[in-house]
Coordinates of C-alpha atoms in Angstrom, one line a residue:
M1 CA -11.9 -9.4 -12.3
L2 CA -12.7 -5.6 -12.2
N3 CA -14.7 -3.7 -14.8
L4 CA -14.7 0.1 -14.6
T5 CA -17.4 1.5 -16.9
D6 CA -17.9 5.2 -17.7
I7 CA -17.1 6.5 -14.2
T8 CA -17.6 10.2 -13.8
V9 CA -17.0 12.0 -10.5
R10 CA -17.4 15.8 -10.0
L11 CA -16.2 17.4 -6.7
G12 CA -16.6 21.0 -5.9
G13 CA -17.7 21.9 -9.4
R14 CA -14.6 20.2 -10.9
T15 CA -14.7 17.0 -13.0
I16 CA -12.2 14.6 -11.5
L17 CA -13.1 11.5 -13.5
D18 CA -14.6 11.9 -16.9
G19 CA -16.1 8.6 -18.3
A20 CA -13.2 6.6 -17.0
T21 CA -13.3 3.1 -18.4
A22 CA -11.0 0.0 -18.0
K23 CA -11.1 -3.7 -17.6
L24 CA -8.5 -5.4 -15.3
P25 CA -7.6 -8.9 -16.2
P26 CA -8.2 -11.6 -13.6
K27 CA -5.3 -12.1 -11.1
S28 CA -3.4 -9.2 -12.6
R29 CA -1.1 -6.9 -10.7
V30 CA -1.9 -3.4 -11.8
G31 CA -0.1 -0.1 -11.0
L32 CA -2.4 2.9 -11.0
I33 CA -0.4 6.0 -11.8
G34 CA -1.1 9.6 -12.7
R35 CA 0.0 13.1 -11.8
N36 CA -0.7 14.6 -8.4
G37 CA -4.4 15.6 -8.2
A38 CA -5.3 13.5 -11.2
G39 CA -7.9 11.6 -9.2
K40 CA -6.2 8.3 -8.3
T41 CA -7.4 8.2 -4.7
T42 CA -10.9 9.3 -5.9
L43 CA -11.0 6.3 -8.2
V44 CA -9.8 3.9 -5.5
K45 CA -12.6 5.2 -3.2
V46 CA -15.1 4.6 -6.0
I47 CA -13.8 1.0 -6.4
A48 CA -13.9 0.5 -2.6
G49 CA -17.5 1.7 -2.4
S50 CA -16.7 4.7 -0.1
L51 CA -17.6 7.2 -2.8
D52 CA -20.5 7.1 -5.2
P53 CA -19.8 8.2 -8.7
D54 CA -22.1 10.7 -10.5
T55 CA -22.3 8.1 -13.3
G56 CA -20.8 4.7 -14.1
T57 CA -20.0 1.5 -12.2
A58 CA -17.2 -0.5 -10.7
D59 CA -18.1 -4.2 -11.0
M60 CA -16.6 -7.3 -9.5
P61 CA -17.7 -10.9 -9.7
R62 CA -20.5 -11.8 -7.3
G63 CA -19.1 -13.0 -3.9
S64 CA -15.6 -11.4 -4.4
R65 CA -14.0 -9.9 -1.3
L66 CA -12.4 -6.5 -1.6
G67 CA -9.6 -5.3 0.8
Y68 CA -8.7 -1.6 1.3
I69 CA -6.8 0.2 4.1
A70 CA -8.9 2.8 6.0
Q71 CA -7.5 6.2 6.5
E72 CA -7.3 5.9 10.3
A73 CA -4.6 3.7 11.8
P74 CA -5.8 1.0 14.3
A75 CA -5.4 1.9 17.9
G76 CA -6.1 0.6 21.4
Q77 CA -4.7 -2.0 23.8
A78 CA -4.8 -4.9 21.3
T79 CA -1.4 -6.0 20.0
P80 CA -0.3 -6.0 16.3
F81 CA -0.4 -9.9 16.4
E82 CA -3.9 -9.9 17.8
T83 CA -5.1 -7.3 15.3
V84 CA -3.7 -9.1 12.3
L85 CA -5.2 -12.4 13.4
A86 CA -8.6 -10.7 13.9
A87 CA -8.5 -9.5 10.3
D88 CA -9.6 -13.0 9.1
I89 CA -13.2 -12.5 10.3
E90 CA -14.3 -16.1 9.5
R91 CA -11.5 -17.7 11.4
A92 CA -12.0 -15.4 14.4
A93 CA -15.7 -16.2 14.5
L94 CA -15.1 -20.0 14.2
M95 CA -12.4 -19.9 16.8
H96 CA -14.7 -18.1 19.2
E97 CA -17.5 -20.6 18.5
G98 CA -15.2 -23.5 19.0
E99 CA -14.4 -22.2 22.5
T100 CA -18.0 -21.4 23.5
S101 CA -20.2 -24.0 21.8
H102 CA -21.3 -27.1 23.7
D103 CA -23.0 -28.9 20.8
P104 CA -20.8 -31.8 19.8
D105 CA -22.2 -32.0 16.3
R106 CA -21.7 -28.3 15.7
L107 CA -18.2 -28.5 17.2
G108 CA -17.3 -31.1 14.6
H109 CA -18.4 -28.9 11.7
V110 CA -16.5 -25.9 13.2
H111 CA -13.3 -27.8 13.5
D112 CA -13.8 -29.3 10.0
R113 CA -14.1 -25.7 8.6
L114 CA -11.1 -24.5 10.6
M115 CA -8.9 -27.2 9.0
A116 CA -10.3 -26.4 5.6
I117 CA -9.2 -22.7 5.8
D118 CA -5.9 -23.7 7.2
A119 CA -6.7 -21.8 10.5
Y120 CA -4.1 -23.5 12.6
T121 CA -1.2 -22.1 10.6
A122 CA -2.6 -18.6 10.7
P123 CA -0.5 -17.5 13.7
S124 CA 2.7 -18.4 11.8
R125 CA 1.5 -16.6 8.6
A126 CA 0.5 -13.5 10.7
A127 CA 3.9 -13.5 12.4
Q128 CA 5.8 -13.8 9.1
I129 CA 4.0 -10.8 7.6
L130 CA 4.7 -8.7 10.7
V131 CA 8.3 -9.7 10.8
G132 CA 8.6 -8.7 7.1
L133 CA 7.1 -5.3 7.9
G134 CA 9.7 -4.7 10.6
F135 CA 8.0 -6.0 13.8
S136 CA 10.2 -8.1 16.1
E137 CA 8.6 -10.9 18.1
E138 CA 8.6 -8.6 21.2
A139 CA 7.1 -5.7 19.3
Q140 CA 4.3 -7.9 17.9
H141 CA 2.9 -8.3 21.5
Q142 CA 3.0 -4.6 22.6
P143 CA -0.2 -2.5 22.7
L144 CA -1.0 -0.6 19.5
D145 CA -1.2 2.6 21.5
S146 CA 2.6 2.3 22.2
F147 CA 3.4 2.7 18.5
S148 CA 3.6 5.8 16.3
G149 CA 1.0 6.5 13.6
G150 CA 3.4 5.2 10.9
W151 CA 4.0 1.9 12.7
R152 CA 0.2 1.5 13.3
M153 CA -0.4 2.0 9.6
R154 CA 2.0 -0.9 9.0
V155 CA -0.3 -3.0 11.3
A156 CA -3.2 -2.0 9.0
L157 CA -1.2 -3.1 6.0
A158 CA -0.3 -6.4 7.6
S159 CA -3.9 -7.0 8.5
L160 CA -5.0 -6.4 4.9
L161 CA -2.3 -8.7 3.5
F162 CA -3.2 -11.4 6.0
S163 CA -6.9 -11.3 5.1
Q164 CA -6.1 -12.2 1.4
P165 CA -9.0 -10.4 -0.4
D166 CA -9.9 -11.3 -4.0
L167 CA -9.1 -7.6 -5.0
L168 CA -6.3 -6.0 -3.0
L169 CA -6.4 -2.1 -3.1
L170 CA -3.2 -0.4 -2.0
D171 CA -2.9 3.4 -2.0
E172 CA 0.8 4.4 -1.6
P173 CA 1.6 1.3 0.6
S174 CA 5.3 2.2 0.8
N175 CA 4.8 5.7 2.3
H176 CA 5.2 4.4 5.9
L177 CA 7.9 1.8 5.1
D178 CA 11.6 1.9 5.0
L179 CA 13.6 0.4 2.1
E180 CA 14.0 -3.0 3.9
A181 CA 10.2 -3.3 4.4
V182 CA 9.6 -2.2 0.8
L183 CA 11.8 -5.0 -0.4
W184 CA 9.9 -7.6 1.6
L185 CA 6.5 -6.2 0.4
E186 CA 7.7 -6.5 -3.2
D187 CA 8.5 -10.1 -2.7
F188 CA 5.1 -10.8 -1.0
L189 CA 3.1 -9.1 -3.7
K190 CA 4.8 -10.8 -6.6
S191 CA 3.4 -14.1 -5.3
Y192 CA 0.0 -12.8 -4.3
P193 CA -2.7 -15.2 -5.6
A194 CA -5.4 -12.7 -6.6
T195 CA -5.9 -9.3 -8.3
I196 CA -4.0 -6.3 -7.0
L197 CA -4.5 -2.6 -7.8
I198 CA -1.6 -0.4 -6.4
V199 CA -1.3 3.3 -6.4
S200 CA 2.4 4.0 -6.4
H201 CA 5.0 6.5 -7.7
E202 CA 8.1 4.3 -7.2
R203 CA 9.6 3.3 -10.5
D204 CA 11.5 0.3 -9.2
F205 CA 8.6 -0.9 -7.1
L206 CA 6.3 -0.8 -10.1
N207 CA 8.8 -2.4 -12.4
N208 CA 9.3 -5.3 -9.9
V209 CA 5.7 -5.9 -8.9
V210 CA 3.1 -5.1 -11.6
D211 CA 2.3 -6.6 -14.9
H212 CA 0.0 -3.7 -16.1
I213 CA 0.0 0.0 -15.7
L214 CA -3.3 1.9 -15.5
H215 CA -2.7 5.5 -16.4
L216 CA -5.1 8.1 -15.2
E217 CA -4.8 11.4 -17.2
R218 CA -7.4 14.2 -17.7
G219 CA -10.1 12.0 -16.2
K220 CA -9.6 9.1 -18.6
L221 CA -7.9 5.7 -18.1
W222 CA -5.5 3.9 -20.4
L223 CA -4.3 0.3 -19.6
Y224 CA -0.7 -0.6 -20.7
P225 CA 0.9 -4.1 -20.5
G226 CA 4.2 -4.4 -18.6
G227 CA 5.9 -2.5 -15.8
Y228 CA 6.6 1.2 -15.5
D229 CA 9.6 1.4 -17.9
S230 CA 7.5 -0.4 -20.6
F231 CA 4.7 2.1 -19.9
E232 CA 7.1 5.1 -20.4
R233 CA 8.2 3.7 -23.8
Q234 CA 4.6 3.2 -24.9
R235 CA 3.5 6.6 -23.6
A236 CA 6.4 8.3 -25.4
E237 CA 5.3 6.6 -28.7
R238 CA 1.7 7.7 -28.1
Q239 CA 2.7 11.2 -27.3
A240 CA 4.8 11.3 -30.5
Q241 CA 1.7 10.1 -32.4
I242 CA -0.4 12.8 -30.8
A243 CA 2.1 15.5 -31.6
S244 CA 2.3 14.3 -35.2
A245 CA -1.5 14.2 -35.5
R246 CA -1.8 17.6 -34.0
Q247 CA 0.7 19.1 -36.5
K248 CA -1.2 17.5 -39.4
Q249 CA -4.5 18.8 -38.0
Q250 CA -3.1 22.3 -37.6
A251 CA -1.9 22.2 -41.2
E252 CA -5.3 21.1 -42.4
R253 CA -7.0 23.8 -40.3
E254 CA -4.8 26.5 -41.8
K255 CA -5.5 25.2 -45.3
L256 CA -9.2 25.3 -44.7
Q257 CA -9.1 28.7 -43.1
D258 CA -7.1 30.0 -46.1
Y259 CA -9.6 28.5 -48.6
V260 CA -12.6 30.0 -46.7
A261 CA -11.0 33.4 -46.5
R262 CA -10.2 33.5 -50.3
N263 CA -13.4 32.1 -51.6
S264 CA -16.3 33.2 -49.4
A265 CA -16.9 36.4 -51.3
R266 CA -17.0 34.9 -54.8
A267 CA -20.3 33.6 -56.0
S268 CA -18.8 30.7 -57.9
T269 CA -17.0 29.3 -54.9
A270 CA -19.2 30.5 -52.0
K271 CA -20.9 27.0 -51.6
Q272 CA -17.6 25.2 -51.4
A273 CA -16.3 27.9 -49.0
Q274 CA -19.4 27.4 -46.8
S275 CA -18.8 23.6 -46.8
R276 CA -15.2 24.1 -45.8
A277 CA -16.3 26.4 -43.0
K278 CA -18.7 23.8 -41.6
A279 CA -15.9 21.2 -41.8
L280 CA -13.6 23.6 -39.9
A281 CA -16.3 24.1 -37.2
R282 CA -16.7 20.4 -36.7
M283 CA -13.0 19.7 -36.4
Q284 CA -12.2 18.8 -32.8
P285 CA -8.8 20.1 -31.7
I286 CA -6.3 17.4 -30.6
A287 CA -5.2 18.2 -27.0
E288 CA -1.8 19.7 -26.7
L289 CA 0.7 18.2 -24.3
V290 CA 0.7 20.5 -21.4
D291 CA 3.9 21.8 -19.7
D292 CA 3.0 21.2 -16.0
P293 CA 4.4 23.7 -13.5
S294 CA 4.3 21.1 -10.8
L295 CA 7.5 19.6 -12.3
S296 CA 9.4 22.7 -11.3
F297 CA 12.2 22.3 -8.7
D298 CA 15.2 24.7 -8.7
F299 CA 17.4 24.7 -5.6
P300 CA 19.3 28.0 -5.1
S301 CA 23.0 27.4 -4.6
S302 CA 25.2 29.6 -2.4
A303 CA 28.9 30.4 -2.4
E304 CA 30.9 27.3 -1.8
L305 CA 32.5 26.8 1.7
R306 CA 35.9 25.2 2.3
P307 CA 35.8 21.6 3.3
P308 CA 34.9 20.0 5.6
L309 CA 31.4 21.1 6.3
I310 CA 31.0 18.8 9.3
T311 CA 33.1 16.3 11.2
L312 CA 32.0 13.9 13.9
D313 CA 34.6 12.4 16.2
L314 CA 33.4 9.6 18.4
A315 CA 30.2 11.5 18.9
S316 CA 27.1 10.2 20.7
V317 CA 23.6 11.5 20.2
G318 CA 20.2 10.7 21.7
Y319 CA 17.3 12.0 23.8
G320 CA 17.5 12.9 27.5
D321 CA 20.1 10.6 29.0
T322 CA 19.6 7.8 26.5
P323 CA 22.0 7.6 23.5
I324 CA 20.6 6.3 20.3
L325 CA 23.8 6.4 18.3
S326 CA 27.4 6.2 19.6
R327 CA 31.0 6.3 18.4
L328 CA 30.1 8.3 15.3
N329 CA 33.0 9.1 13.0
L330 CA 31.9 10.9 9.9
R331 CA 33.0 13.7 7.6
L332 CA 30.9 15.7 5.1
D333 CA 32.4 17.9 2.4
P334 CA 30.6 20.4 0.1
D335 CA 30.3 18.0 -2.8
D336 CA 29.1 15.0 -0.8
R337 CA 25.9 13.1 -1.8
I338 CA 25.2 10.7 1.1
A339 CA 22.3 8.2 1.5
L340 CA 21.4 7.1 5.0
L341 CA 20.4 3.5 5.0
G342 CA 18.8 1.3 7.7
R343 CA 15.5 0.2 9.1
N344 CA 13.1 2.8 10.6
G345 CA 13.8 3.1 14.3
N346 CA 17.6 2.5 13.9
G347 CA 18.4 6.2 14.2
K348 CA 18.5 7.7 10.7
T349 CA 16.3 10.7 11.7
T350 CA 18.4 11.1 14.9
L351 CA 21.6 11.4 12.8
A352 CA 19.9 13.8 10.4
R353 CA 18.8 16.0 13.2
L354 CA 22.3 16.0 14.6
L355 CA 23.7 17.1 11.2
A356 CA 21.1 19.8 11.1
A357 CA 22.1 21.0 14.5
Q358 CA 18.7 20.3 16.0
L359 CA 20.4 17.9 18.4
T360 CA 23.8 18.4 20.2
P361 CA 26.3 15.6 20.9
M362 CA 26.0 13.9 24.3
D363 CA 29.6 12.8 24.0
G364 CA 32.5 13.2 21.6
A365 CA 32.9 16.1 19.2
M366 CA 31.0 17.7 16.3
N367 CA 32.7 20.5 14.4
A368 CA 30.7 22.4 11.7
S369 CA 31.6 25.4 9.5
G370 CA 30.3 28.6 11.3
K371 CA 29.0 30.0 8.0
M372 CA 27.1 26.9 6.9
R373 CA 23.4 27.1 6.3
V374 CA 21.4 23.9 6.3
G375 CA 18.0 23.2 4.7
Y376 CA 16.3 20.3 6.5
F377 CA 13.1 18.7 5.1
T378 CA 10.8 16.4 6.9
Q379 CA 7.2 15.2 6.5
Y380 CA 6.3 17.1 9.7
Q381 CA 6.9 20.4 7.9
V382 CA 4.4 19.4 5.2
E383 CA 1.8 18.5 7.8
E384 CA 2.4 21.7 9.8
L385 CA 1.7 24.1 6.9
E386 CA -1.3 26.4 7.7
S387 CA -4.3 25.3 5.6
D388 CA -5.9 28.7 5.5
E389 CA -2.8 30.5 4.4
T390 CA -1.3 30.8 0.9
P391 CA 2.2 29.9 -0.4
L392 CA 2.8 33.7 -0.7
Q393 CA 1.9 34.3 2.9
H394 CA 4.1 31.4 4.1
M395 CA 7.1 32.6 2.1
T396 CA 6.6 36.2 3.1
V397 CA 6.8 35.3 6.8
Q398 CA 9.9 33.2 6.3
M399 CA 11.7 35.8 4.1
K400 CA 11.0 38.7 6.5
G401 CA 12.4 41.9 5.1
A402 CA 12.8 40.5 1.5
S403 CA 11.3 42.4 -1.4
P404 CA 8.0 41.1 -2.9
G405 CA 9.9 40.3 -6.1
A406 CA 12.4 38.1 -4.2
V407 CA 9.6 36.3 -2.4
R408 CA 7.8 35.6 -5.6
G409 CA 11.0 34.6 -7.3
Q410 CA 11.7 31.9 -4.7
L411 CA 8.1 30.6 -5.0
G412 CA 8.5 30.6 -8.8
R413 CA 11.5 28.3 -8.6
F414 CA 9.1 25.6 -7.3
G415 CA 6.2 26.2 -9.6
F416 CA 4.2 28.6 -7.5
S417 CA 3.6 31.5 -9.8
G418 CA 0.5 33.5 -10.7
D419 CA -2.7 32.3 -9.1
K420 CA -0.9 29.2 -7.6
A421 CA 1.0 31.5 -5.2
I422 CA -2.3 32.8 -3.7
T423 CA -4.1 29.5 -3.5
K424 CA -4.8 28.4 0.0
V425 CA -2.6 25.5 1.2
G426 CA -5.8 23.5 2.1
K427 CA -6.6 23.3 -1.6
L428 CA -3.1 22.1 -2.7
S429 CA -2.4 18.4 -3.4
G430 CA 0.1 16.5 -1.2
G431 CA 2.8 16.8 -3.9
E432 CA 2.2 20.6 -4.1
R433 CA 2.5 20.9 -0.3
A434 CA 5.8 19.0 -0.4
R435 CA 7.1 21.4 -3.1
L436 CA 6.1 24.3 -0.9
A437 CA 8.0 22.9 2.1
L438 CA 11.1 22.4 -0.1
A439 CA 10.7 26.0 -1.3
L440 CA 10.6 27.2 2.3
I441 CA 13.6 25.3 3.6
T442 CA 15.8 26.6 0.7
R443 CA 14.8 30.2 0.9
D444 CA 18.3 31.3 2.1
A445 CA 20.3 29.2 -0.4
P446 CA 21.6 26.5 2.1
H447 CA 25.1 25.0 1.7
M448 CA 23.7 21.5 2.6
L449 CA 20.3 19.9 2.1
I450 CA 19.1 17.2 4.5
L451 CA 16.0 15.5 3.0
D452 CA 14.1 12.9 5.1
E453 CA 11.7 11.0 2.7
P454 CA 11.2 13.9 0.3
T455 CA 9.4 11.8 -2.3
N456 CA 6.2 10.9 -0.3
H457 CA 3.2 12.3 -2.2
L458 CA 5.3 13.2 -5.3
D459 CA 4.3 11.4 -8.6
V460 CA 6.9 9.7 -10.8
D461 CA 7.4 12.7 -13.1
A462 CA 7.8 15.0 -10.1
R463 CA 10.4 12.7 -8.6
E464 CA 12.4 12.7 -11.8
A465 CA 12.3 16.6 -11.7
L466 CA 13.5 16.5 -8.1
I467 CA 16.3 14.2 -9.0
Q468 CA 17.4 16.6 -11.8
A469 CA 17.3 19.5 -9.5
L470 CA 19.4 17.8 -6.8
N471 CA 22.0 16.8 -9.4
Q472 CA 22.2 20.5 -10.5
Y473 CA 22.4 21.7 -6.9
T474 CA 26.1 22.6 -6.0
G475 CA 25.9 22.0 -2.2
A476 CA 26.0 18.8 -0.1
V477 CA 23.1 16.5 0.1
V478 CA 22.1 14.0 2.8
I479 CA 19.0 11.9 1.9
V480 CA 16.8 9.4 3.6
S481 CA 14.5 7.6 1.2
H482 CA 12.9 4.2 0.4
D483 CA 12.9 5.2 -3.3
R484 CA 15.8 3.2 -4.8
H485 CA 15.7 5.0 -8.1
M486 CA 16.2 8.3 -6.3
L487 CA 19.1 6.9 -4.2
E488 CA 20.8 5.4 -7.2
M489 CA 20.6 8.7 -9.2
T490 CA 21.6 11.1 -6.4
A491 CA 23.9 9.4 -3.8
D492 CA 27.5 8.5 -4.2
R493 CA 28.2 7.5 -0.6
L494 CA 26.1 5.1 1.5
V495 CA 26.1 5.2 5.3
L496 CA 24.4 2.4 7.2
V497 CA 22.7 3.3 10.5
D498 CA 22.5 0.1 12.5
N499 CA 23.4 -1.5 15.8
G500 CA 23.6 1.9 17.6
T501 CA 26.1 3.6 15.2
A502 CA 26.6 4.7 11.6
K503 CA 29.3 3.5 9.3
E504 CA 30.2 3.7 5.6
F505 CA 28.7 0.8 3.6
D506 CA 31.3 -0.6 1.3
G507 CA 29.4 -1.4 -1.8
S508 CA 26.7 -0.3 -4.2
L509 CA 23.0 0.0 -3.5
D510 CA 22.5 -3.3 -5.3
D511 CA 25.0 -4.8 -2.8
Y512 CA 23.1 -3.4 0.1
I513 CA 19.8 -4.8 -1.3
A514 CA 21.4 -8.2 -1.5
F515 CA 22.7 -7.8 2.0
V516 CA 19.2 -6.9 3.3
L517 CA 17.5 -9.7 1.6
A518 CA 19.9 -12.3 2.9
K519 CA 19.7 -10.8 6.5
D520 CA 15.9 -10.6 6.4
A521 CA 15.7 -14.2 5.3
S522 CA 17.9 -15.3 8.2
D523 CA 16.0 -13.1 10.7
T524 CA 12.6 -14.2 9.5
A525 CA 13.6 -17.8 9.7
K526 CA 14.7 -17.3 13.4
E527 CA 11.5 -15.5 14.3
V528 CA 9.2 -17.9 12.6
S529 CA 11.1 -20.9 14.1
K530 CA 10.3 -19.5 17.6
L531 CA 6.7 -18.9 16.6
N532 CA 6.4 -22.3 15.0
K533 CA 7.2 -24.0 18.3
K534 CA 4.4 -21.9 19.9
D535 CA 2.1 -22.8 17.0
A536 CA 2.9 -26.5 17.4
R537 CA 1.8 -26.4 21.0
K538 CA -1.3 -24.4 20.1
A539 CA -2.2 -26.7 17.3
A540 CA -1.8 -29.7 19.6
A541 CA -4.1 -28.1 22.2
D542 CA -6.6 -27.3 19.4
A543 CA -6.4 -30.8 18.1
R544 CA -7.0 -32.2 21.6
E545 CA -10.0 -29.9 22.0
A546 CA -11.3 -30.8 18.6
S547 CA -10.9 -34.6 19.3
Q548 CA -12.6 -34.2 22.6
G549 CA -15.7 -32.7 21.0
L550 CA -15.7 -35.3 18.2
R551 CA -15.4 -38.2 20.7
K552 CA -18.4 -36.8 22.5
A553 CA -20.3 -36.7 19.2
A554 CA -19.2 -40.3 18.3
K555 CA -20.3 -41.5 21.8
A556 CA -23.6 -39.7 21.5
A557 CA -24.2 -41.3 18.1
E558 CA -23.3 -44.8 19.5
A559 CA -25.8 -44.3 22.4
E560 CA -28.5 -43.2 20.0
L561 CA -27.8 -46.3 17.8
A562 CA -28.1 -48.7 20.7
K563 CA -31.4 -47.1 21.8
L564 CA -32.8 -47.2 18.3
N565 CA -31.7 -50.8 17.7
E566 CA -33.4 -51.9 20.9
Q567 CA -36.6 -50.2 19.8
K568 CA -36.4 -51.9 16.4
S569 CA -36.0 -55.3 18.2
K570 CA -39.1 -54.7 20.3
I571 CA -41.1 -53.9 17.2
D572 CA -39.8 -57.0 15.4
R573 CA -40.9 -59.2 18.3
A574 CA -44.3 -57.5 18.4
M575 CA -44.8 -58.2 14.7
F576 CA -43.9 -61.9 14.9
D577 CA -45.1 -62.7 18.4
P578 CA -47.9 -60.2 19.5
S579 CA -48.2 -62.0 22.9
S580 CA -44.7 -61.0 23.9
A581 CA -45.2 -57.3 22.9
D582 CA -45.3 -54.6 25.7
A583 CA -48.5 -52.8 26.5
A584 CA -47.8 -49.8 24.2
L585 CA -46.9 -51.9 21.1
S586 CA -49.7 -54.4 21.6
K587 CA -52.3 -51.8 20.9
L588 CA -50.9 -51.0 17.4
T589 CA -52.0 -52.6 14.2
M590 CA -49.6 -54.4 11.9
T591 CA -49.7 -51.3 9.6
D592 CA -48.7 -49.0 12.4
L593 CA -45.9 -51.3 13.5
M594 CA -44.4 -51.4 10.0
K595 CA -44.7 -47.6 9.8
R596 CA -43.0 -47.2 13.2
R597 CA -40.2 -49.7 12.1
A598 CA -39.5 -47.7 8.9
E599 CA -39.2 -44.4 10.9
I600 CA -36.7 -46.1 13.3
E601 CA -34.6 -47.5 10.4
G602 CA -34.4 -43.9 9.0
A603 CA -33.2 -42.6 12.4
I604 CA -30.7 -45.5 12.6
A605 CA -29.3 -44.6 9.1
A606 CA -28.9 -40.9 10.2
A607 CA -27.2 -41.9 13.5
E608 CA -24.8 -44.2 11.7
A609 CA -23.9 -41.4 9.3
T610 CA -23.2 -39.0 12.2
W611 CA -21.0 -41.7 13.9
L612 CA -19.1 -42.4 10.7
E613 CA -18.5 -38.6 10.1
A614 CA -17.2 -38.1 13.6
S615 CA -14.9 -41.1 13.4
E616 CA -13.4 -39.9 10.1
K617 CA -12.8 -36.4 11.6
L618 CA -11.2 -38.0 14.6
E619 CA -8.7 -39.8 12.3
T620 CA -8.0 -36.5 10.4
V621 CA -7.4 -34.6 13.7
A622 CA -5.1 -37.3 14.9
A623 CA -3.1 -37.2 11.7

């Protein structure tokens, strides 16, 4: 389906892709992975045609359609429902032509094609996708400009899924989704009928969706069968083979160097020594596995405080005079590891901000330890980093009065040592910026970490390093994440934020996933049932419109047949009884009459075919 051949891309004097080559099997679901900055997005842009490689090609079968989400979210007064329906360009064009054309014959062809592409069920399919991605029926019909950027990116994703391209390119599709929407997306992609290439760093998502892993490392591509866990096993075996081969090569190199050193000066062995020296020069060193500093996370721990850290007693919190969450009863102790669950928009971030003391209770009570320090991480902090400043400048401002050694030490905990500390933020990858934000919020050794989607932009290895660091951290942790693997490895309490409050969820994360899937199936069925009634009315109206045009076409064909048959009868009379012929026919020779008769018979055959086609289509529409 997709052939990548010797693709090389150089940007800013640096080689990003270096002869990258791979062949994706037809209808495969491939996860594209690699370290932050490895060039995954660059490769996707080459495949999408938005970036020309220095050398190489990305080839698909002729006529194949490629789908890729643009960087900018859709906006304007159109609704999510209208935007998704418009993504099927052929359907939209045919529907417009069906409403504006007055040619009965053309209308018949238009409605025939609409039925062939299943156009009349499109509203139901669009609604199901939007419901799965978290849009209620009411939200589906609100203007795009009333939604945040994250929700508008969901509309872009819904539009792409609805258009069903032959090659579906998804670059971190779960970054704007909550856990519930990620679960729905997994189920959708598992039954997708064409080829998928997904850039993702979520272990569970990759294990559940893909059947191949395409690993991008040092500008090269390696294709592995299976999901992410299978890839890790295969990669570990390959790395062991590389390490073994490198050890053998090093031993051989030392042996050759020793021989050359001992025998170069002796005339009897000089030739052999020279031959060994040439062999040594030709020997290409096997690349050593590099210890990547971007895997460095080390949260400083402070002196433990006496429990509880925070208690909420029938507390309410919201914005202005509008409460978002009410009747909150919650206690956090120094050793708590809590995951906040629930759909985006239900109030998880509002609760996190309350715990971080960025919001105050509107009602009820909140008691917190007076000595407690909180480190609160959000994606906004990553986006607000100054591009023209370095990590060292950022940390120096935040640790005002601290010694240069202390500032450098805090940066070093998160992999920013040496030149990395003085590299401008604008040149850092998304994962590196996230690490810098984590370094900044933990500069004063907080007693509690509140992390709102900390894994966005972190690759799989970096996420594992973050999990290890959180498990070594001695303070309390409150985490919001759609990464199930991270939640399973770090949280021991689950709090469900739903229906205007937050309560302990009695069960495991697997129990919660089963609960979500069952609830979503019920909710989707209700939403789609409502929409199906609308669709039935719309389909009936479309069928009436289609049959009206077809009836016109059939009547026009009948009228044409009657006219042609009358002309044929006149010619027949002129041929057998010239005295009865009208003035125009009486002037024609027998040869001319026979020729005219043959032309009319051809026209009659064409009119009969048109009438028959319209009649058959009328029967289909009625059915």
